[in-house]
Amino acid sequence: MSRTTATIPDDLTDLMEGAIRAGIFENKSDAIRHVLREYFEENRNERVAAAVSLYEDGEITLGTAARLAGVNRFEMREILREEGVELRFGPTDMDAARDEIEAARDLE
């Protein structure tokens, strides 16, 4: 799991602290994870756009893009074609191969 630093407006920080004290969230990390997951569950187009962007920049494999977008590999290929993104075939290194295997396992 990676670490990310964010600057959050005071009113949202106050609400987050209140939610933690009220037992809604365990801690700040839990609150942020929850909000991000909920956002991407409710906003499918943005979820797909994020996956397409990462794939296009070569940061993730097709399998990982499909998992992040919440679609299968065949649907992801079609989405990438519609977006004019060139498909890459085969993993480029062992880490990418492992990512493909994990993504395939997650889709089962």
Tab-separated table of C-alpha atoms in Angstrom:
chain	number	residue	atom	x	y	z
A	1	MET	CA	0.000	0.000	0.000
A	2	SER	CA	1.383	3.386	-0.931
A	3	ARG	CA	1.339	6.571	1.122
A	4	THR	CA	-0.084	9.827	-0.199
A	5	THR	CA	0.016	13.289	1.324
A	6	ALA	CA	-2.917	15.632	0.740
A	7	THR	CA	-3.861	19.182	1.616
A	8	ILE	CA	-7.482	19.281	2.782
A	9	PRO	CA	-9.523	22.432	3.499
A	10	ASP	CA	-10.147	23.135	7.194
A	11	ASP	CA	-13.897	22.527	7.003
A	12	LEU	CA	-13.393	19.048	5.533
A	13	THR	CA	-10.659	18.291	8.057
A	14	ASP	CA	-13.024	19.311	10.870
A	15	LEU	CA	-15.784	17.073	9.478
A	16	MET	CA	-13.346	14.186	9.124
A	17	GLU	CA	-12.162	14.612	12.726
A	18	GLY	CA	-15.779	14.749	13.908
A	19	ALA	CA	-16.613	11.594	11.958
A	20	ILE	CA	-13.659	9.803	13.543
A	21	ARG	CA	-14.736	10.897	17.040
A	22	ALA	CA	-18.310	9.800	16.277
A	23	GLY	CA	-17.012	6.362	15.321
A	24	ILE	CA	-17.946	6.659	11.647
A	25	PHE	CA	-14.332	6.084	10.614
A	26	GLU	CA	-11.433	4.520	12.500
A	27	ASN	CA	-8.904	7.152	11.422
A	28	LYS	CA	-8.082	9.654	8.671
A	29	SER	CA	-6.755	6.995	6.311
A	30	ASP	CA	-9.941	4.968	6.715
A	31	ALA	CA	-12.054	8.060	5.978
A	32	ILE	CA	-10.112	8.956	2.843
A	33	ARG	CA	-10.152	5.355	1.547
A	34	HIS	CA	-13.905	5.152	2.111
A	35	VAL	CA	-14.627	8.419	0.320
A	36	LEU	CA	-12.439	7.524	-2.669
A	37	ARG	CA	-13.944	4.039	-3.012
A	38	GLU	CA	-17.454	5.437	-2.813
A	39	TYR	CA	-16.653	8.133	-5.378
A	40	PHE	CA	-15.329	5.662	-7.935
A	41	GLU	CA	-18.208	3.242	-7.313
A	42	GLU	CA	-20.710	6.033	-8.000
A	43	ASN	CA	-18.795	7.559	-10.932
A	44	ARG	CA	-18.071	4.734	-13.354
A	45	ASN	CA	-16.990	7.057	-16.198
A	46	GLU	CA	-14.330	8.662	-14.030
A	47	ARG	CA	-13.167	5.234	-12.841
A	48	VAL	CA	-12.774	4.081	-16.452
A	49	ALA	CA	-11.072	7.355	-17.447
A	50	ALA	CA	-8.526	6.921	-14.653
A	51	ALA	CA	-7.761	3.352	-15.742
A	52	VAL	CA	-7.436	4.416	-19.387
A	53	SER	CA	-5.060	7.226	-18.449
A	54	LEU	CA	-2.814	4.938	-16.413
A	55	TYR	CA	-2.764	2.320	-19.178
A	56	GLU	CA	-2.070	4.925	-21.866
A	57	ASP	CA	0.900	6.240	-19.854
A	58	GLY	CA	2.276	2.685	-19.601
A	59	GLU	CA	1.958	2.603	-15.817
A	60	ILE	CA	-0.353	-0.430	-15.684
A	61	THR	CA	-1.113	-3.513	-17.736
A	62	LEU	CA	-4.319	-4.321	-19.557
A	63	GLY	CA	-5.382	-6.713	-16.794
A	64	THR	CA	-4.802	-4.113	-14.112
A	65	ALA	CA	-6.646	-1.483	-16.159
A	66	ALA	CA	-9.604	-3.853	-16.468
A	67	ARG	CA	-9.609	-4.527	-12.719
A	68	LEU	CA	-9.415	-0.831	-11.859
A	69	ALA	CA	-12.156	0.022	-14.368
A	70	GLY	CA	-14.353	-2.765	-13.033
A	71	VAL	CA	-14.693	-4.517	-16.397
A	72	ASN	CA	-13.297	-7.671	-17.971
A	73	ARG	CA	-10.256	-7.680	-20.261
A	74	PHE	CA	-12.353	-7.854	-23.442
A	75	GLU	CA	-14.435	-4.857	-22.404
A	76	MET	CA	-11.255	-2.976	-21.481
A	77	ARG	CA	-9.761	-3.642	-24.908
A	78	GLU	CA	-12.896	-2.240	-26.532
A	79	ILE	CA	-12.847	0.827	-24.264
A	80	LEU	CA	-9.193	1.471	-25.127
A	81	ARG	CA	-9.912	1.138	-28.853
A	82	GLU	CA	-12.836	3.575	-28.538
A	83	GLU	CA	-10.521	6.031	-26.765
A	84	GLY	CA	-7.893	5.657	-29.499
A	85	VAL	CA	-5.353	4.112	-27.144
A	86	GLU	CA	-2.906	1.683	-28.742
A	87	LEU	CA	-2.984	-1.763	-27.153
A	88	ARG	CA	0.235	-3.245	-25.820
A	89	PHE	CA	0.562	-7.015	-25.956
A	90	GLY	CA	2.404	-9.070	-23.374
A	91	PRO	CA	4.054	-7.980	-20.135
A	92	THR	CA	7.210	-5.922	-20.447
A	93	ASP	CA	8.931	-7.366	-17.352
A	94	MET	CA	8.407	-9.776	-14.443
A	95	ASP	CA	6.556	-7.184	-12.350
A	96	ALA	CA	4.096	-6.588	-15.203
A	97	ALA	CA	3.673	-10.364	-15.606
A	98	ARG	CA	2.870	-10.673	-11.887
A	99	ASP	CA	0.372	-7.801	-12.200
A	100	GLU	CA	-1.329	-9.610	-15.086
A	101	ILE	CA	-1.570	-12.827	-13.056
A	102	GLU	CA	-3.009	-11.003	-10.022
A	103	ALA	CA	-5.482	-9.092	-12.163
A	104	ALA	CA	-6.628	-12.325	-13.801
A	105	ARG	CA	-7.118	-13.923	-10.387
A	106	ASP	CA	-9.174	-10.932	-9.210
A	107	LEU	CA	-11.516	-11.263	-12.186
A	108	GLU	CA	-12.442	-14.866	-11.383
